mmCIF file of C-alpha atoms in Angstrom:
data_model
loop_
_atom_site.group_PDB
_atom_site.id
_atom_site.type_symbol
_atom_site.label_atom_id
_atom_site.label_comp_id
_atom_site.label_asym_id
_atom_site.label_seq_id
_atom_site.Cartn_x
_atom_site.Cartn_y
_atom_site.Cartn_z
ATOM 1 C CA MET Z 1 39.273 -43.081 -16.108
ATOM 2 C CA SER Z 2 37.570 -43.358 -19.510
ATOM 3 C CA PHE Z 3 37.728 -47.164 -19.305
ATOM 4 C CA PHE Z 4 35.912 -47.157 -15.953
ATOM 5 C CA ILE Z 5 33.274 -44.754 -17.294
ATOM 6 C CA PHE Z 6 32.817 -46.906 -20.412
ATOM 7 C CA SER Z 7 32.474 -50.099 -18.343
ATOM 8 C CA GLY Z 8 29.963 -48.367 -16.063
ATOM 9 C CA LEU Z 9 27.883 -47.300 -19.059
ATOM 10 C CA LEU Z 10 28.009 -50.850 -20.452
ATOM 11 C CA VAL Z 11 26.801 -52.295 -17.132
ATOM 12 C CA ALA Z 12 24.009 -49.706 -16.897
ATOM 13 C CA ALA Z 13 22.918 -50.425 -20.488
ATOM 14 C CA ALA Z 14 22.963 -54.189 -19.852
ATOM 15 C CA LEU Z 15 20.835 -53.782 -16.711
ATOM 16 C CA LEU Z 16 18.389 -51.541 -18.588
ATOM 17 C CA VAL Z 17 18.088 -54.020 -21.488
ATOM 18 C CA THR Z 18 17.553 -56.980 -19.144
ATOM 19 C CA ASN Z 19 14.937 -55.020 -17.177
ATOM 20 C CA THR Z 20 13.024 -54.035 -20.321
ATOM 21 C CA PHE Z 21 13.192 -57.606 -21.673
ATOM 22 C CA GLY Z 22 11.895 -58.899 -18.331
ATOM 23 C CA THR Z 23 8.883 -56.584 -18.465
ATOM 24 C CA MET Z 24 8.287 -57.490 -22.130
ATOM 25 C CA LYS Z 25 8.352 -61.213 -21.272
ATOM 26 C CA LYS Z 26 5.870 -60.645 -18.422
ATOM 27 C CA THR Z 27 3.489 -58.713 -20.680
ATOM 28 C CA LEU Z 28 3.895 -60.979 -23.743
ATOM 29 C CA GLN Z 29 3.859 -64.299 -21.846
ATOM 30 C CA PRO Z 30 0.134 -65.173 -22.339
ATOM 31 C CA VAL Z 31 0.270 -64.637 -26.134
ATOM 32 C CA PRO Z 32 2.794 -67.410 -27.028
ATOM 33 C CA VAL Z 33 0.973 -69.808 -24.673
ATOM 34 C CA ARG Z 34 -2.274 -69.260 -26.590
ATOM 35 C CA VAL Z 35 -0.465 -69.807 -29.901
ATOM 36 C CA ARG Z 36 1.010 -73.089 -28.611
ATOM 37 C CA ASN Z 37 -2.397 -74.286 -27.393
ATOM 38 C CA ASN Z 38 -4.009 -73.443 -30.747
ATOM 39 C CA ARG Z 39 -1.384 -75.510 -32.571
#
């Protein structure tokens, strides 16, 4: 039982991290492009 609960928490944490990284990439996408163009 504890193993299933632990695996479920790991999956939920992974989904949360990927979701937050996806939103961060969407919001921070224009900044690196400007830096590349300036270089």
